[in-house]
PDB file of C-alpha atoms in Angstrom:
ATOM      1  CA  UNK A   1     -51.006  19.167  36.325  1.00 38.00           C
ATOM      2  CA  UNK A   2     -49.108  16.820  38.666  1.00 39.00           C
ATOM      3  CA  UNK A   3     -49.684  14.027  36.178  1.00 40.00           C
ATOM      4  CA  UNK A   4     -48.129  16.241  33.341  1.00 32.00           C
ATOM      5  CA  UNK A   5     -45.145  17.032  35.553  1.00 32.00           C
ATOM      6  CA  UNK A   6     -44.570  13.436  36.362  1.00 42.00           C
ATOM      7  CA  UNK A   7     -44.641  12.529  32.635  1.00 35.00           C
ATOM      8  CA  UNK A   8     -42.143  15.288  31.808  1.00 31.00           C
ATOM      9  CA  UNK A   9     -39.871  14.089  34.564  1.00 33.00           C
ATOM     10  CA  UNK A  10     -39.980  10.529  33.233  1.00 40.00           C
ATOM     11  CA  UNK A  11     -39.184  11.820  29.731  1.00 33.00           C
ATOM     12  CA  UNK A  12     -36.273  13.880  31.056  1.00 35.00           C
ATOM     13  CA  UNK A  13     -34.925  10.770  32.936  1.00 35.00           C
ATOM     14  CA  UNK A  14     -35.177   8.661  29.774  1.00 36.00           C
ATOM     15  CA  UNK A  15     -33.450  11.353  27.772  1.00 37.00           C
ATOM     16  CA  UNK A  16     -30.592  11.470  30.275  1.00 38.00           C
ATOM     17  CA  UNK A  17     -30.196   7.718  30.180  1.00 37.00           C
ATOM     18  CA  UNK A  18     -30.152   7.785  26.368  1.00 40.00           C
ATOM     19  CA  UNK A  19     -27.606  10.626  26.156  1.00 36.00           C
ATOM     20  CA  UNK A  20     -25.303   8.753  28.637  1.00 38.00           C
ATOM     21  CA  UNK A  21     -25.557   5.531  26.692  1.00 39.00           C
ATOM     22  CA  UNK A  22     -24.901   7.370  23.375  1.00 38.00           C
ATOM     23  CA  UNK A  23     -21.861   9.095  24.893  1.00 39.00           C
ATOM     24  CA  UNK A  24     -20.554   5.794  26.225  1.00 50.00           C
ATOM     25  CA  UNK A  25     -21.159   4.259  22.764  1.00 51.00           C
ATOM     26  CA  UNK A  26     -19.003   6.852  21.093  1.00 75.00           C
ATOM     27  CA  UNK A  27     -15.807   7.370  23.127  1.00 92.00           C
ATOM     28  CA  UNK A  28     -13.350  10.021  22.092  1.00 93.00           C
ATOM     29  CA  UNK A  29      -9.753   9.187  21.223  1.00 95.00           C
ATOM     30  CA  UNK A  30      -6.849  11.495  20.386  1.00 95.00           C
ATOM     31  CA  UNK A  31      -5.209   8.730  18.254  1.00 97.00           C
ATOM     32  CA  UNK A  32      -3.561   9.828  15.014  1.00 98.00           C
ATOM     33  CA  UNK A  33      -3.528   7.367  12.098  1.00 98.00           C
ATOM     34  CA  UNK A  34      -1.113   8.336   9.361  1.00 98.00           C
ATOM     35  CA  UNK A  35       0.322   7.070   6.141  1.00 98.00           C
ATOM     36  CA  UNK A  36       3.966   7.897   5.764  1.00 97.00           C
ATOM     37  CA  UNK A  37       6.192   9.355   3.014  1.00 97.00           C
ATOM     38  CA  UNK A  38       8.891   7.809   0.802  1.00 96.00           C
ATOM     39  CA  UNK A  39      11.174   8.691  -2.035  1.00 94.00           C
ATOM     40  CA  UNK A  40      12.120   6.602  -5.028  1.00 91.00           C
ATOM     41  CA  UNK A  41      12.992   6.457  -8.718  1.00 87.00           C
ATOM     42  CA  UNK A  42      10.811   5.486 -11.567  1.00 85.00           C
ATOM     43  CA  UNK A  43      10.431   1.721 -11.653  1.00 80.00           C
ATOM     44  CA  UNK A  44      11.368   1.354  -8.023  1.00 84.00           C
ATOM     45  CA  UNK A  45       9.179  -0.073  -5.191  1.00 87.00           C
ATOM     46  CA  UNK A  46       8.738   2.164  -2.086  1.00 94.00           C
ATOM     47  CA  UNK A  47       7.087   1.295   1.225  1.00 96.00           C
ATOM     48  CA  UNK A  48       4.878   3.634   3.268  1.00 98.00           C
ATOM     49  CA  UNK A  49       3.954   2.802   6.822  1.00 98.00           C
ATOM     50  CA  UNK A  50       0.338   3.023   7.998  1.00 98.00           C
ATOM     51  CA  UNK A  51       0.901   3.869  11.579  1.00 98.00           C
ATOM     52  CA  UNK A  52      -0.925   4.916  14.773  1.00 98.00           C
ATOM     53  CA  UNK A  53       0.103   7.096  17.732  1.00 98.00           C
ATOM     54  CA  UNK A  54      -1.573   8.112  20.915  1.00 98.00           C
ATOM     55  CA  UNK A  55      -3.458   4.783  20.647  1.00 97.00           C
ATOM     56  CA  UNK A  56      -5.688   4.207  23.617  1.00 93.00           C
ATOM     57  CA  UNK A  57      -6.688   0.799  22.303  1.00 96.00           C
ATOM     58  CA  UNK A  58      -8.461  -0.278  19.211  1.00 97.00           C
ATOM     59  CA  UNK A  59     -10.073  -3.567  18.175  1.00 97.00           C
ATOM     60  CA  UNK A  60     -11.032  -2.604  14.658  1.00 98.00           C
ATOM     61  CA  UNK A  61     -10.093  -0.195  11.960  1.00 98.00           C
ATOM     62  CA  UNK A  62     -11.207   0.395   8.403  1.00 98.00           C
ATOM     63  CA  UNK A  63      -9.210   2.851   6.300  1.00 98.00           C
ATOM     64  CA  UNK A  64      -9.059   3.925   2.624  1.00 98.00           C
ATOM     65  CA  UNK A  65      -5.778   5.020   1.010  1.00 98.00           C
ATOM     66  CA  UNK A  66      -6.077   7.008  -2.212  1.00 98.00           C
ATOM     67  CA  UNK A  67      -3.243   7.391  -4.708  1.00 98.00           C
ATOM     68  CA  UNK A  68      -2.595   8.520  -8.280  1.00 98.00           C
ATOM     69  CA  UNK A  69      -2.836   5.494 -10.403  1.00 97.00           C
ATOM     70  CA  UNK A  70      -0.954   7.180 -13.211  1.00 96.00           C
ATOM     71  CA  UNK A  71       2.012   7.344 -10.907  1.00 96.00           C
ATOM     72  CA  UNK A  72       1.780   4.407  -8.580  1.00 97.00           C
ATOM     73  CA  UNK A  73       0.577   0.755  -8.700  1.00 95.00           C
ATOM     74  CA  UNK A  74      -0.029  -1.746  -5.897  1.00 96.00           C
ATOM     75  CA  UNK A  75      -1.371  -5.289  -5.347  1.00 95.00           C
ATOM     76  CA  UNK A  76      -2.830  -7.057  -2.369  1.00 97.00           C
ATOM     77  CA  UNK A  77       0.434  -8.805  -1.784  1.00 95.00           C
ATOM     78  CA  UNK A  78       2.205  -5.483  -1.373  1.00 95.00           C
ATOM     79  CA  UNK A  79       0.374  -4.823   1.925  1.00 98.00           C
ATOM     80  CA  UNK A  80       1.690  -6.641   4.998  1.00 98.00           C
ATOM     81  CA  UNK A  81       0.939  -6.329   8.726  1.00 98.00           C
ATOM     82  CA  UNK A  82       3.856  -4.860  10.699  1.00 98.00           C
ATOM     83  CA  UNK A  83       4.840  -3.493  14.096  1.00 97.00           C
ATOM     84  CA  UNK A  84       1.924  -3.782  16.544  1.00 98.00           C
ATOM     85  CA  UNK A  85      -0.033  -5.927  14.098  1.00 98.00           C
ATOM     86  CA  UNK A  86       2.899  -8.345  13.294  1.00 96.00           C
ATOM     87  CA  UNK A  87       1.534 -11.813  13.058  1.00 96.00           C
ATOM     88  CA  UNK A  88      -1.904 -10.782  11.798  1.00 98.00           C
ATOM     89  CA  UNK A  89      -3.607 -13.313   9.473  1.00 98.00           C
ATOM     90  CA  UNK A  90      -5.993 -12.945   6.593  1.00 97.00           C
ATOM     91  CA  UNK A  91      -7.835 -16.130   7.604  1.00 97.00           C
ATOM     92  CA  UNK A  92     -10.363 -16.825  10.338  1.00 95.00           C
ATOM     93  CA  UNK A  93      -8.594 -17.080  13.668  1.00 95.00           C
ATOM     94  CA  UNK A  94     -10.218 -15.799  16.873  1.00 92.00           C
ATOM     95  CA  UNK A  95      -6.864 -15.668  18.679  1.00 94.00           C
ATOM     96  CA  UNK A  96      -5.190 -13.272  16.310  1.00 96.00           C
ATOM     97  CA  UNK A  97      -5.696 -10.078  14.438  1.00 98.00           C
ATOM     98  CA  UNK A  98      -7.607 -10.756  11.211  1.00 98.00           C
ATOM     99  CA  UNK A  99      -7.064  -8.369   8.337  1.00 98.00           C
ATOM    100  CA  UNK A 100      -8.324  -7.980   4.767  1.00 98.00           C
ATOM    101  CA  UNK A 101      -7.128  -5.668   1.972  1.00 98.00           C
ATOM    102  CA  UNK A 102      -8.450  -4.854  -1.478  1.00 98.00           C
ATOM    103  CA  UNK A 103      -6.529  -3.066  -4.249  1.00 98.00           C
ATOM    104  CA  UNK A 104      -8.782  -4.149  -7.151  1.00 98.00           C
ATOM    105  CA  UNK A 105      -9.938  -0.498  -7.695  1.00 98.00           C
ATOM    106  CA  UNK A 106      -7.201   1.628  -9.347  1.00 97.00           C
ATOM    107  CA  UNK A 107      -6.320   4.528  -7.123  1.00 98.00           C
ATOM    108  CA  UNK A 108      -7.774   2.990  -3.964  1.00 98.00           C
ATOM    109  CA  UNK A 109      -6.435   0.772  -1.188  1.00 98.00           C
ATOM    110  CA  UNK A 110      -8.997  -0.648   1.221  1.00 98.00           C
ATOM    111  CA  UNK A 111      -7.593  -1.974   4.575  1.00 98.00           C
ATOM    112  CA  UNK A 112      -9.538  -3.369   7.564  1.00 98.00           C
ATOM    113  CA  UNK A 113      -8.653  -5.397  10.676  1.00 98.00           C
ATOM    114  CA  UNK A 114     -10.486  -6.734  13.704  1.00 98.00           C
ATOM    115  CA  UNK A 115      -9.370  -8.382  16.992  1.00 97.00           C
ATOM    116  CA  UNK A 116     -11.376  -9.755  19.906  1.00 96.00           C
ATOM    117  CA  UNK A 117      -9.420  -7.530  22.307  1.00 96.00           C
ATOM    118  CA  UNK A 118      -7.854  -4.126  22.018  1.00 97.00           C
ATOM    119  CA  UNK A 119      -4.566  -3.659  20.164  1.00 97.00           C
ATOM    120  CA  UNK A 120      -2.570  -1.233  22.353  1.00 96.00           C
ATOM    121  CA  UNK A 121       0.544   0.896  21.883  1.00 96.00           C
ATOM    122  CA  UNK A 122       1.886   3.062  19.108  1.00 98.00           C
ATOM    123  CA  UNK A 123       3.568   1.857  15.988  1.00 98.00           C
ATOM    124  CA  UNK A 124       3.175   0.544  12.397  1.00 98.00           C
ATOM    125  CA  UNK A 125      -0.060  -1.237  11.459  1.00 98.00           C
ATOM    126  CA  UNK A 126       0.825  -2.091   7.973  1.00 98.00           C
ATOM    127  CA  UNK A 127       3.518  -1.573   5.356  1.00 98.00           C
ATOM    128  CA  UNK A 128       2.052  -0.369   2.078  1.00 98.00           C
ATOM    129  CA  UNK A 129       4.478  -0.886  -0.796  1.00 96.00           C
ATOM    130  CA  UNK A 130       3.830   1.042  -4.000  1.00 96.00           C
ATOM    131  CA  UNK A 131       5.635   0.638  -7.324  1.00 90.00           C
ATOM    132  CA  UNK A 132       6.457   3.829  -9.098  1.00 91.00           C
ATOM    133  CA  UNK A 133       5.557   3.570 -12.671  1.00 89.00           C
ATOM    134  CA  UNK A 134       8.311   3.854 -15.204  1.00 81.00           C
ATOM    135  CA  UNK A 135       6.467   6.626 -17.067  1.00 85.00           C
ATOM    136  CA  UNK A 136       5.470   8.518 -13.906  1.00 90.00           C
ATOM    137  CA  UNK A 137       6.053  12.311 -13.803  1.00 90.00           C
ATOM    138  CA  UNK A 138       8.828  13.396 -11.415  1.00 91.00           C
ATOM    139  CA  UNK A 139       7.771  15.219  -8.255  1.00 95.00           C
ATOM    140  CA  UNK A 140       5.546  14.680  -5.160  1.00 96.00           C
ATOM    141  CA  UNK A 141       2.477  12.388  -5.558  1.00 98.00           C
ATOM    142  CA  UNK A 142       0.065  12.751  -2.726  1.00 98.00           C
ATOM    143  CA  UNK A 143      -1.230   9.652  -0.855  1.00 98.00           C
ATOM    144  CA  UNK A 144      -4.345  10.465   1.151  1.00 98.00           C
ATOM    145  CA  UNK A 145      -5.860   8.648   4.058  1.00 98.00           C
ATOM    146  CA  UNK A 146      -9.472   8.420   5.243  1.00 98.00           C
ATOM    147  CA  UNK A 147     -10.397   6.401   8.364  1.00 98.00           C
ATOM    148  CA  UNK A 148     -13.912   5.168   7.902  1.00 97.00           C
ATOM    149  CA  UNK A 149     -14.272   3.671  11.370  1.00 97.00           C
ATOM    150  CA  UNK A 150     -12.259   2.956  14.451  1.00 97.00           C
ATOM    151  CA  UNK A 151     -13.664   1.003  17.462  1.00 97.00           C
ATOM    152  CA  UNK A 152     -12.621  -0.542  20.731  1.00 96.00           C
ATOM    153  CA  UNK A 153     -13.183  -4.040  22.025  1.00 96.00           C
ATOM    154  CA  UNK A 154     -16.541  -3.053  23.452  1.00 94.00           C
ATOM    155  CA  UNK A 155     -17.685  -2.305  19.897  1.00 92.00           C
ATOM    156  CA  UNK A 156     -17.859   1.400  20.793  1.00 94.00           C
ATOM    157  CA  UNK A 157     -17.037   3.494  17.741  1.00 95.00           C
ATOM    158  CA  UNK A 158     -14.431   6.151  18.353  1.00 96.00           C
ATOM    159  CA  UNK A 159     -14.677   9.857  17.457  1.00 95.00           C
ATOM    160  CA  UNK A 160     -12.083  12.517  17.638  1.00 96.00           C
ATOM    161  CA  UNK A 161      -9.257  10.703  15.870  1.00 97.00           C
ATOM    162  CA  UNK A 162      -7.130  12.318  13.137  1.00 97.00           C
ATOM    163  CA  UNK A 163      -5.968  10.991   9.819  1.00 98.00           C
ATOM    164  CA  UNK A 164      -2.771  12.291   8.251  1.00 98.00           C
ATOM    165  CA  UNK A 165      -1.842  12.058   4.552  1.00 98.00           C
ATOM    166  CA  UNK A 166       1.512  11.042   3.123  1.00 98.00           C
ATOM    167  CA  UNK A 167       3.268  11.248  -0.268  1.00 98.00           C
ATOM    168  CA  UNK A 168       5.669   9.584  -2.651  1.00 98.00           C
ATOM    169  CA  UNK A 169       8.419  11.716  -4.053  1.00 96.00           C
ATOM    170  CA  UNK A 170       9.255  10.518  -7.510  1.00 96.00           C
ATOM    171  CA  UNK A 171      12.864  11.047  -8.752  1.00 91.00           C
ATOM    172  CA  UNK A 172      14.375  10.484 -12.128  1.00 81.00           C
ATOM    173  CA  UNK A 173      14.912   6.927 -13.214  1.00 73.00           C
ATOM    174  CA  UNK A 174      18.008   5.013 -12.092  1.00 75.00           C
ATOM    175  CA  UNK A 175      17.085   1.899 -13.996  1.00 81.00           C
ATOM    176  CA  UNK A 176      19.970  -0.145 -15.312  1.00 90.00           C
ATOM    177  CA  UNK A 177      18.970  -1.415 -18.755  1.00 93.00           C
ATOM    178  CA  UNK A 178      19.753  -5.094 -19.376  1.00 96.00           C
ATOM    179  CA  UNK A 179      19.649  -5.938 -15.558  1.00 95.00           C
ATOM    180  CA  UNK A 180      16.394  -7.846 -15.919  1.00 96.00           C
ATOM    181  CA  UNK A 181      16.752  -9.855 -12.709  1.00 94.00           C
ATOM    182  CA  UNK A 182      17.632  -6.744 -10.707  1.00 90.00           C
ATOM    183  CA  UNK A 183      20.868  -7.955  -9.223  1.00 91.00           C
ATOM    184  CA  UNK A 184      22.799  -4.867 -10.004  1.00 89.00           C
ATOM    185  CA  UNK A 185      24.719  -6.280 -13.004  1.00 94.00           C
ATOM    186  CA  UNK A 186      24.182  -7.233 -16.642  1.00 96.00           C
ATOM    187  CA  UNK A 187      25.092 -10.725 -17.636  1.00 97.00           C
ATOM    188  CA  UNK A 188      23.970 -13.823 -19.442  1.00 97.00           C
ATOM    189  CA  UNK A 189      21.375 -14.567 -16.664  1.00 97.00           C
ATOM    190  CA  UNK A 190      19.505 -11.471 -17.793  1.00 97.00           C
ATOM    191  CA  UNK A 191      19.524 -12.630 -21.441  1.00 97.00           C
ATOM    192  CA  UNK A 192      18.301 -15.925 -20.370  1.00 97.00           C
ATOM    193  CA  UNK A 193      15.418 -14.372 -18.385  1.00 97.00           C
ATOM    194  CA  UNK A 194      14.393 -12.429 -21.489  1.00 97.00           C
ATOM    195  CA  UNK A 195      14.198 -15.646 -23.449  1.00 97.00           C
ATOM    196  CA  UNK A 196      12.189 -17.308 -20.734  1.00 97.00           C
ATOM    197  CA  UNK A 197       9.724 -14.453 -20.845  1.00 97.00           C
ATOM    198  CA  UNK A 198       9.432 -14.767 -24.668  1.00 96.00           C
ATOM    199  CA  UNK A 199       8.360 -18.419 -24.293  1.00 97.00           C
ATOM    200  CA  UNK A 200       6.124 -17.805 -21.335  1.00 96.00           C
ATOM    201  CA  UNK A 201       8.188 -19.454 -18.600  1.00 97.00           C
ATOM    202  CA  UNK A 202       8.456 -16.287 -16.509  1.00 96.00           C
ATOM    203  CA  UNK A 203       6.379 -13.102 -16.445  1.00 95.00           C
ATOM    204  CA  UNK A 204       8.264  -9.733 -16.240  1.00 94.00           C
ATOM    205  CA  UNK A 205       6.993  -7.137 -13.976  1.00 90.00           C
ATOM    206  CA  UNK A 206       6.888  -3.455 -15.035  1.00 85.00           C
ATOM    207  CA  UNK A 207      10.497  -2.711 -13.980  1.00 88.00           C
ATOM    208  CA  UNK A 208      11.953  -5.894 -15.579  1.00 92.00           C
ATOM    209  CA  UNK A 209       9.948  -5.317 -18.869  1.00 93.00           C
ATOM    210  CA  UNK A 210      11.226  -1.742 -19.069  1.00 89.00           C
ATOM    211  CA  UNK A 211      14.985  -2.684 -18.665  1.00 93.00           C
ATOM    212  CA  UNK A 212      14.590  -5.772 -20.859  1.00 96.00           C
ATOM    213  CA  UNK A 213      13.605  -3.675 -23.832  1.00 95.00           C
ATOM    214  CA  UNK A 214      17.196  -2.771 -24.671  1.00 95.00           C
ATOM    215  CA  UNK A 215      16.590  -2.127 -28.370  1.00 93.00           C
ATOM    216  CA  UNK A 216      13.918   0.483 -27.630  1.00 90.00           C
ATOM    217  CA  UNK A 217      11.153  -0.954 -29.853  1.00 92.00           C
ATOM    218  CA  UNK A 218       8.631  -1.255 -27.031  1.00 88.00           C
ATOM    219  CA  UNK A 219       8.360  -5.012 -27.206  1.00 94.00           C
ATOM    220  CA  UNK A 220      10.244  -7.862 -25.513  1.00 96.00           C
ATOM    221  CA  UNK A 221      11.626 -10.439 -27.960  1.00 96.00           C
ATOM    222  CA  UNK A 222      14.822 -12.325 -28.813  1.00 97.00           C
ATOM    223  CA  UNK A 223      16.423  -9.291 -30.207  1.00 97.00           C
ATOM    224  CA  UNK A 224      16.587  -7.927 -26.722  1.00 96.00           C
ATOM    225  CA  UNK A 225      18.260 -11.053 -25.420  1.00 97.00           C
ATOM    226  CA  UNK A 226      20.778 -10.806 -28.190  1.00 97.00           C
ATOM    227  CA  UNK A 227      21.389  -7.119 -27.528  1.00 96.00           C
ATOM    228  CA  UNK A 228      22.201  -7.976 -23.933  1.00 97.00           C
ATOM    229  CA  UNK A 229      24.634 -10.692 -25.023  1.00 97.00           C
ATOM    230  CA  UNK A 230      26.311  -8.236 -27.386  1.00 96.00           C
ATOM    231  CA  UNK A 231      26.719  -5.676 -24.610  1.00 96.00           C
ATOM    232  CA  UNK A 232      28.297  -8.296 -22.337  1.00 97.00           C
ATOM    233  CA  UNK A 233      30.992  -9.215 -24.954  1.00 96.00           C
ATOM    234  CA  UNK A 234      31.533  -5.505 -25.843  1.00 95.00           C
ATOM    235  CA  UNK A 235      29.975  -5.630 -29.317  1.00 96.00           C
ATOM    236  CA  UNK A 236      27.688  -2.872 -28.060  1.00 94.00           C
ATOM    237  CA  UNK A 237      28.922  -0.086 -25.841  1.00 93.00           C
ATOM    238  CA  UNK A 238      25.693   1.017 -24.161  1.00 91.00           C
ATOM    239  CA  UNK A 239      22.167   0.009 -23.288  1.00 93.00           C
ATOM    240  CA  UNK A 240      19.514   0.854 -24.441  1.00 91.00           C
ATOM    241  CA  UNK A 241      20.285   1.366 -28.049  1.00 90.00           C
ATOM    242  CA  UNK A 242      18.508   2.102 -31.339  1.00 85.00           C
ATOM    243  CA  UNK A 243      19.672   0.635 -34.682  1.00 80.00           C
TER     244      UNK A 243
END
């Protein structure tokens, strides 16, 4: 009987040690990670901050942002470290925050960063810039956030944090047809840019391609460049047009 009691006491002590270690391995944090909101017109680029508040210190974070690919588009270059992660690099450097992003899957943005010591303080982690598609429906488009993992410099994974969603409010288009280079005016430089795109010297992004198609035939060619020139010299009174 005494032997059984001793064994049970040993098991109880081991369990207590294991529970303590497990609790220490999963610290609780009240941090709130959020993706912001923005408003823009069709064809415009808008930036949403990925931020943290009530940050007790984090050395790693992995998050997934989901968006409606029929409304918004994004590339890896549209995601930049900011605020408390300003100066982060996407190459191996043990002295700095290292981050990686992946936007290859339509509708998903994967973001992760690590650092050898805790990043402290509240503020923006990344600026996430979406382009509103020119054929997007007007209205609110939800942008959701899931935090897959957050940990401190002791490699202890946090629990208890909160993830908050954001949104992009899509307004009606304010595009200026013929303003291919997006400088707020229509002139011969825009006609030249159309010709350069025709021969493959430049590649027009979605906004530029939309405003370059001034004759409304859904293709970019020399007729669009001519239409812009005719508008400049008042042969045409408005852009876009249909003959």
